[in-house]
GROMACS .gro file of C-alpha atoms in nm:
model
  331
    1MET     CA    1  16.228   2.751   7.206
    2THR     CA    2  16.041   2.856   7.515
    3ALA     CA    3  15.703   2.749   7.648
    4VAL     CA    4  15.446   3.018   7.724
    5THR     CA    5  15.118   2.986   7.909
    6PRO     CA    6  14.820   2.991   7.669
    7VAL     CA    7  14.588   3.289   7.676
    8LYS     CA    8  14.248   3.165   7.795
    9LEU     CA    9  14.033   3.342   7.540
   10HIS     CA   10  13.710   3.211   7.389
   11PHE     CA   11  13.518   3.299   7.073
   12GLU     CA   12  13.144   3.290   7.004
   13ASP     CA   13  12.982   3.062   6.750
   14SER     CA   14  12.604   3.029   6.717
   15GLY     CA   15  12.551   3.159   7.069
   16ASP     CA   16  12.804   2.928   7.236
   17TRP     CA   17  13.155   3.011   7.356
   18HIS     CA   18  13.449   2.792   7.256
   19SER     CA   19  13.819   2.798   7.344
   20LEU     CA   20  14.043   2.953   7.084
   21PRO     CA   21  14.174   2.691   6.841
   22GLN     CA   22  14.537   2.586   6.854
   23TRP     CA   23  14.629   2.798   6.552
   24ALA     CA   24  14.513   3.114   6.728
   25GLU     CA   25  14.714   3.029   7.040
   26TYR     CA   26  15.014   2.971   6.813
   27PHE     CA   27  14.988   3.320   6.664
   28ILE     CA   28  14.960   3.473   7.012
   29ALA     CA   29  15.262   3.272   7.127
   30VAL     CA   30  15.469   3.394   6.831
   31GLY     CA   31  15.399   3.753   6.930
   32ARG     CA   32  15.482   3.687   7.294
   33GLN     CA   33  15.812   3.520   7.209
   34LEU     CA   34  15.923   3.797   6.974
   35ALA     CA   35  15.845   4.065   7.231
   36HIS     CA   36  16.118   3.918   7.454
   37ALA     CA   37  16.372   3.856   7.176
   38ASP     CA   38  16.690   4.062   7.166
   39ARG     CA   39  16.716   4.314   6.882
   40SER     CA   40  17.033   4.502   6.971
   41GLU     CA   41  17.239   4.385   6.672
   42SER     CA   42  16.990   4.196   6.457
   43ARG     CA   43  16.617   4.156   6.421
   44ILE     CA   44  16.399   3.851   6.368
   45VAL     CA   45  16.201   3.817   6.047
   46THR     CA   46  15.921   3.561   6.074
   47ALA     CA   47  15.725   3.463   5.765
   48MET     CA   48  15.407   3.262   5.826
   49VAL     CA   49  15.227   3.108   5.529
   50THR     CA   50  14.879   2.995   5.633
   51PRO     CA   51  14.565   2.859   5.464
   52THR     CA   52  14.393   3.185   5.567
   53ARG     CA   53  14.525   3.508   5.717
   54ALA     CA   54  14.208   3.575   5.918
   55PHE     CA   55  14.293   3.706   6.268
   56GLY     CA   56  14.659   3.607   6.229
   57ALA     CA   57  14.807   3.956   6.249
   58ALA     CA   58  14.559   4.056   6.522
   59PHE     CA   59  14.657   3.766   6.746
   60VAL     CA   60  15.031   3.812   6.687
   61SER     CA   61  14.989   4.176   6.791
   62LEU     CA   62  14.794   4.072   7.100
   63GLY     CA   63  15.080   3.845   7.201
   64MET     CA   64  15.331   4.126   7.167
   65VAL     CA   65  15.125   4.371   7.373
   66ILE     CA   66  15.053   4.115   7.648
   67SER     CA   67  15.419   4.022   7.672
   68ASP     CA   68  15.533   4.384   7.672
   69PHE     CA   69  15.288   4.465   7.950
   70ALA     CA   70  15.408   4.173   8.164
   71ALA     CA   71  15.776   4.261   8.115
   72ARG     CA   72  15.751   4.627   8.204
   73GLU     CA   73  15.897   4.736   8.532
   74ARG     CA   74  15.622   4.759   8.790
   75VAL     CA   75  15.531   5.117   8.870
   76SER     CA   76  15.549   5.175   9.244
   77HIS     CA   77  15.284   5.356   9.441
   78ALA     CA   78  15.536   5.627   9.531
   79THR     CA   79  15.646   5.683   9.171
   80HIS     CA   80  15.290   5.705   9.043
   81PHE     CA   81  15.190   5.932   9.331
   82ARG     CA   82  15.468   6.175   9.235
   83THR     CA   83  15.347   6.161   8.875
   84LEU     CA   84  14.997   6.259   8.985
   85LEU     CA   85  15.132   6.542   9.200
   86ASP     CA   86  15.320   6.682   8.900
   87LEU     CA   87  15.011   6.689   8.677
   88PRO     CA   88  14.831   7.025   8.655
   89PRO     CA   89  14.492   7.077   8.819
   90GLY     CA   90  14.218   7.003   8.569
   91THR     CA   91  14.386   6.691   8.432
   92THR     CA   92  14.122   6.430   8.349
   93VAL     CA   93  14.159   6.094   8.523
   94ILE     CA   94  13.969   5.783   8.619
   95TYR     CA   95  13.955   5.659   8.978
   96ARG     CA   96  13.921   5.282   9.009
   97GLN     CA   97  13.781   5.252   9.361
   98SER     CA   98  13.715   4.879   9.314
   99PRO     CA   99  13.680   4.635   9.022
  100GLU     CA  100  13.308   4.721   9.013
  101ARG     CA  101  13.332   5.097   9.067
  102THR     CA  102  13.524   5.332   8.839
  103PHE     CA  103  13.468   5.709   8.839
  104LYS     CA  104  13.547   5.978   8.586
  105GLY     CA  105  13.742   6.245   8.767
  106ILE     CA  106  13.939   6.567   8.750
  107LEU     CA  107  14.257   6.629   8.947
  108GLN     CA  108  14.228   6.923   9.185
  109GLY     CA  109  14.584   6.938   9.307
  110SER     CA  110  14.717   6.816   9.641
  111GLU     CA  111  14.596   6.858   9.997
  112GLU     CA  112  14.769   6.791  10.327
  113VAL     CA  113  14.564   6.659  10.619
  114HIS     CA  114  14.727   6.593  10.958
  115GLY     CA  115  15.068   6.576  10.800
  116THR     CA  116  14.967   6.333  10.523
  117LEU     CA  117  14.972   6.443  10.161
  118TYR     CA  118  14.682   6.347   9.934
  119VAL     CA  119  14.583   6.394   9.572
  120ARG     CA  120  14.235   6.542   9.540
  121VAL     CA  121  14.012   6.387   9.271
  122GLN     CA  122  13.676   6.552   9.199
  123ILE     CA  123  13.413   6.305   9.072
  124SER     CA  124  13.089   6.508   9.057
  125SER     CA  125  12.982   6.833   8.894
  126THR     CA  126  12.932   7.168   9.062
  127ALA     CA  127  12.557   7.098   9.064
  128GLY     CA  128  12.634   6.766   9.232
  129GLY     CA  129  12.831   6.931   9.511
  130ARG     CA  130  13.181   6.887   9.365
  131ARG     CA  131  13.220   6.558   9.550
  132ALA     CA  132  13.583   6.454   9.575
  133TYR     CA  133  13.810   6.183   9.712
  134LEU     CA  134  14.145   6.235   9.882
  135ILE     CA  135  14.381   5.970   9.750
  136PRO     CA  136  14.688   5.880   9.959
  137GLU     CA  137  15.010   5.746   9.816
  138SER     CA  138  14.911   5.388   9.905
  139LEU     CA  139  14.613   5.408   9.664
  140ALA     CA  140  14.782   5.611   9.391
  141LEU     CA  141  14.772   5.333   9.133
  142GLN     CA  142  14.392   5.346   9.142
  143VAL     CA  143  14.403   5.688   8.976
  144GLN     CA  144  14.502   5.689   8.610
  145PRO     CA  145  14.534   5.989   8.379
  146THR     CA  146  14.320   5.943   8.071
  147HIS     CA  147  14.133   6.147   7.813
  148HIS     CA  148  13.762   6.212   7.862
  149SER     CA  149  13.532   6.510   7.815
  150GLY     CA  150  13.592   6.651   8.163
  151THR     CA  151  13.216   6.673   8.216
  152LEU     CA  152  13.132   6.507   8.547
  153PRO     CA  153  12.793   6.363   8.647
  154ASN     CA  154  12.580   6.511   8.923
  155ASN     CA  155  12.539   6.180   9.103
  156PRO     CA  156  12.820   5.942   9.005
  157SER     CA  157  12.759   5.575   9.074
  158GLY     CA  158  13.094   5.441   8.960
  159LYS     CA  159  12.923   5.186   8.737
  160ASN     CA  160  13.095   5.302   8.422
  161LYS     CA  161  13.144   5.019   8.174
  162ARG     CA  162  13.348   5.236   7.943
  163PHE     CA  163  13.626   5.282   8.198
  164ALA     CA  164  13.577   4.976   8.421
  165ASN     CA  165  13.691   4.711   8.174
  166THR     CA  166  13.692   4.376   8.355
  167PHE     CA  167  13.790   4.204   8.029
  168VAL     CA  168  14.124   4.387   8.037
  169ASP     CA  169  14.156   4.336   8.413
  170GLN     CA  170  14.120   3.960   8.380
  171LEU     CA  171  14.339   3.930   8.073
  172LEU     CA  172  14.629   4.145   8.195
  173GLY     CA  173  14.578   4.145   8.571
  174ALA     CA  174  14.429   4.440   8.753
  175SER     CA  175  14.711   4.477   9.007
  176ASN     CA  176  14.904   4.738   8.811
  177LEU     CA  177  14.699   4.872   8.521
  178ALA     CA  178  14.878   5.204   8.558
  179GLN     CA  179  15.116   5.042   8.309
  180LEU     CA  180  14.849   5.111   8.048
  181GLY     CA  181  14.826   5.473   8.150
  182PRO     CA  182  14.977   5.784   7.990
  183CYS     CA  183  15.198   5.626   7.723
  184SER     CA  184  15.103   5.657   7.359
  185GLN     CA  185  15.421   5.508   7.213
  186PRO     CA  186  15.310   5.203   7.013
  187CYS     CA  187  15.434   4.862   7.120
  188CYS     CA  188  15.378   4.733   6.767
  189THR     CA  189  15.258   4.852   6.429
  190ILE     CA  190  15.014   4.655   6.212
  191VAL     CA  191  15.016   4.699   5.834
  192GLY     CA  192  14.711   4.573   5.644
  193ARG     CA  193  14.361   4.641   5.517
  194ARG     CA  194  14.181   4.869   5.758
  195ASN     CA  195  13.829   4.729   5.712
  196VAL     CA  196  13.942   4.369   5.770
  197LEU     CA  197  14.153   4.451   6.074
  198GLU     CA  198  13.880   4.670   6.222
  199TYR     CA  199  13.635   4.380   6.202
  200GLU     CA  200  13.881   4.144   6.371
  201ILE     CA  201  14.010   4.382   6.637
  202ARG     CA  202  13.721   4.614   6.713
  203ARG     CA  203  13.404   4.427   6.620
  204THR     CA  204  13.459   4.060   6.709
  205PRO     CA  205  13.368   3.981   7.072
  206LEU     CA  206  13.585   3.750   7.282
  207LEU     CA  207  13.550   3.610   7.632
  208VAL     CA  208  13.814   3.551   7.899
  209HIS     CA  209  13.786   3.320   8.202
  210ALA     CA  210  13.986   3.404   8.515
  211ASN     CA  211  13.941   3.324   8.883
  212GLY     CA  212  13.602   3.164   8.827
  213GLN     CA  213  13.467   3.472   8.649
  214HIS     CA  214  13.424   3.562   8.286
  215SER     CA  215  13.408   3.888   8.095
  216THR     CA  216  13.357   3.977   7.732
  217GLY     CA  217  13.546   4.236   7.534
  218TYR     CA  218  13.739   4.303   7.217
  219LEU     CA  219  14.103   4.287   7.113
  220GLN     CA  220  14.084   4.666   7.081
  221ASP     CA  221  14.040   4.692   7.458
  222VAL     CA  222  14.397   4.566   7.496
  223LEU     CA  223  14.563   4.666   7.169
  224ARG     CA  224  14.425   5.022   7.163
  225VAL     CA  225  14.500   5.058   6.792
  226ASP     CA  226  14.532   5.429   6.721
  227ARG     CA  227  14.297   5.446   6.421
  228PHE     CA  228  14.023   5.253   6.602
  229ALA     CA  229  14.045   5.446   6.929
  230VAL     CA  230  13.756   5.660   7.050
  231ASP     CA  231  13.784   5.958   7.283
  232HIS     CA  232  14.160   5.971   7.234
  233HIS     CA  233  14.254   5.669   7.441
  234TYR     CA  234  14.623   5.607   7.484
  235HIS     CA  235  14.754   5.376   7.215
  236ARG     CA  236  14.942   5.047   7.245
  237ALA     CA  237  14.941   4.963   6.873
  238ALA     CA  238  14.933   5.160   6.549
  239LEU     CA  239  14.776   5.079   6.213
  240VAL     CA  240  14.914   5.163   5.871
  241PRO     CA  241  14.640   5.096   5.612
  242VAL     CA  242  14.784   4.925   5.308
  243GLY     CA  243  14.612   5.176   5.080
  244SER     CA  244  14.758   5.479   5.258
  245GLY     CA  245  15.058   5.688   5.169
  246GLY     CA  246  15.275   5.492   5.409
  247PRO     CA  247  15.387   5.523   5.770
  248PRO     CA  248  15.497   5.863   5.900
  249ASP     CA  249  15.860   5.892   6.004
  250ASP     CA  250  15.778   5.930   6.373
  251LEU     CA  251  15.583   5.602   6.372
  252VAL     CA  252  15.873   5.419   6.211
  253GLU     CA  253  16.105   5.567   6.472
  254ASN     CA  254  15.882   5.518   6.777
  255THR     CA  255  15.748   5.165   6.725
  256GLN     CA  256  15.898   4.981   7.020
  257LEU     CA  257  15.910   4.611   6.941
  258GLY     CA  258  15.793   4.500   6.601
  259VAL     CA  259  15.583   4.530   6.288
  260VAL     CA  260  15.315   4.282   6.181
  261PHE     CA  261  15.238   4.272   5.808
  262ASP     CA  262  14.893   4.133   5.734
  263GLY     CA  263  14.945   4.025   5.375
  264ALA     CA  264  15.196   4.066   5.096
  265ALA     CA  265  15.103   4.414   4.971
  266GLY     CA  266  15.212   4.610   5.278
  267PHE     CA  267  15.527   4.403   5.319
  268LEU     CA  268  15.635   4.466   4.960
  269LYS     CA  269  15.569   4.839   4.999
  270TRP     CA  270  15.731   4.904   5.335
  271GLY     CA  271  15.914   4.589   5.446
  272GLN     CA  272  16.249   4.766   5.438
  273LEU     CA  273  16.141   5.019   5.701
  274TRP     CA  274  16.146   4.987   6.082
  275GLY     CA  275  16.514   4.895   6.100
  276GLY     CA  276  16.595   4.719   6.425
  277ARG     CA  277  16.233   4.613   6.490
  278HIS     CA  278  16.123   4.253   6.457
  279GLN     CA  279  15.902   4.176   6.157
  280ILE     CA  280  15.622   3.922   6.121
  281VAL     CA  281  15.470   3.863   5.779
  282VAL     CA  282  15.140   3.671   5.762
  283LEU     CA  283  15.066   3.540   5.411
  284ASP     CA  284  14.825   3.306   5.240
  285ARG     CA  285  14.887   3.139   4.907
  286THR     CA  286  14.575   3.273   4.738
  287GLU     CA  287  14.646   3.644   4.781
  288PRO     CA  288  14.784   3.870   4.508
  289TYR     CA  289  15.159   3.925   4.519
  290PHE     CA  290  15.216   3.611   4.726
  291ASP     CA  291  15.497   3.491   4.498
  292ASP     CA  292  15.659   3.835   4.503
  293ALA     CA  293  15.654   3.842   4.884
  294ILE     CA  294  15.807   3.493   4.907
  295SER     CA  295  16.078   3.597   4.663
  296ALA     CA  296  16.157   3.907   4.871
  297ILE     CA  297  16.174   3.704   5.193
  298ASN     CA  298  16.399   3.441   5.035
  299SER     CA  299  16.627   3.714   4.902
  300ARG     CA  300  16.662   3.871   5.246
  301PHE     CA  301  16.723   3.528   5.398
  302SER     CA  302  17.008   3.452   5.158
  303GLN     CA  303  17.166   3.797   5.170
  304ASN     CA  304  17.111   3.924   5.525
  305ARG     CA  305  17.076   3.621   5.754
  306VAL     CA  306  17.307   3.612   6.055
  307ASP     CA  307  17.355   3.357   6.331
  308GLY     CA  308  17.158   3.401   6.651
  309GLU     CA  309  16.877   3.260   6.861
  310VAL     CA  310  16.532   3.266   6.703
  311PRO     CA  311  16.269   3.190   6.969
  312LEU     CA  312  15.954   3.016   6.848
  313PRO     CA  313  15.668   2.849   7.037
  314THR     CA  314  15.726   2.490   7.148
  315CYS     CA  315  15.393   2.382   7.000
  316ASP     CA  316  15.365   2.284   6.636
  317ALA     CA  317  15.264   2.534   6.371
  318PRO     CA  318  14.899   2.515   6.263
  319PRO     CA  319  14.807   2.241   6.014
  320GLY     CA  320  14.879   2.353   5.660
  321ALA     CA  321  15.105   2.638   5.774
  322GLU     CA  322  15.472   2.693   5.704
  323VAL     CA  323  15.697   2.913   5.917
  324LEU     CA  324  16.038   3.055   5.831
  325ALA     CA  325  16.216   3.260   6.097
  326PHE     CA  326  16.567   3.398   6.085
  327ARG     CA  327  16.782   3.675   6.223
  328GLU     CA  328  16.858   3.957   5.986
  329ALA     CA  329  17.146   4.201   6.013
  330VAL     CA  330  17.033   4.553   6.100
  331THR     CA  331  17.176   4.802   5.853
   0.00000   0.00000   0.00000
């Protein structure tokens, strides 16, 4: 078992902000640990029985995305600069000039000045004089391809809350947010009731403290769940509603790390899919099909369990919760 640093998030109650309770930190830690766990020959199945499932799957998914972000190879300025040069003129981007100033922009190709190559980013409309910045390689990571309308303001101020997300900056670190750029392959897939997960992920505000500052935001700002995204943001997580026809084949194939089942119904329907991806099942004893889900998990434990390390948080499971984790042979 490995220790992980707690995520310093806070929730609002009656107008006051409070640190996340231990159970929430535990769920986040489970996701972070599983994101690092080897899955070359076997996967980890983690069943968590809790007094209530509320926010459990959302926080496990947050842990996986945070851990995946931290583990990714840092994109160099040179590599990202070459990526920008290869993009066609007209590609929509954002230019993060500073933490407080972020501009919508459009790539206008490259330009060489006194022997130095630059990427040209237009930030104002034709009526606004087609104002543009020349971005050298050393500042390339401040330009990120993204989807927006392509309509630029006449007089851009850079005070764009939609694109300048200090909540994400403080939670993940603003030094290399190009990692969250043009990649729509989901880190994890969440299976559960859409309306419940949308409330938890997209509509419940949270606060993060970092470096003496605080910012508010939503889990969606980090998770970027595909079905909750607006304006075609790049996705870091996918949702399969439990009442849907099931996950498409490409989602099963392209999920990178793991699947989080919020409740018994989705697990019983599709728990045999996503071979080679870790699985987390969050259950509560009062839900329908609880006994069926426990029976299915016990059957897989007795038939498919193999030896191997199963990383779990060093802290105790939440009061009233039971956790079973084992390695399962990948067939």
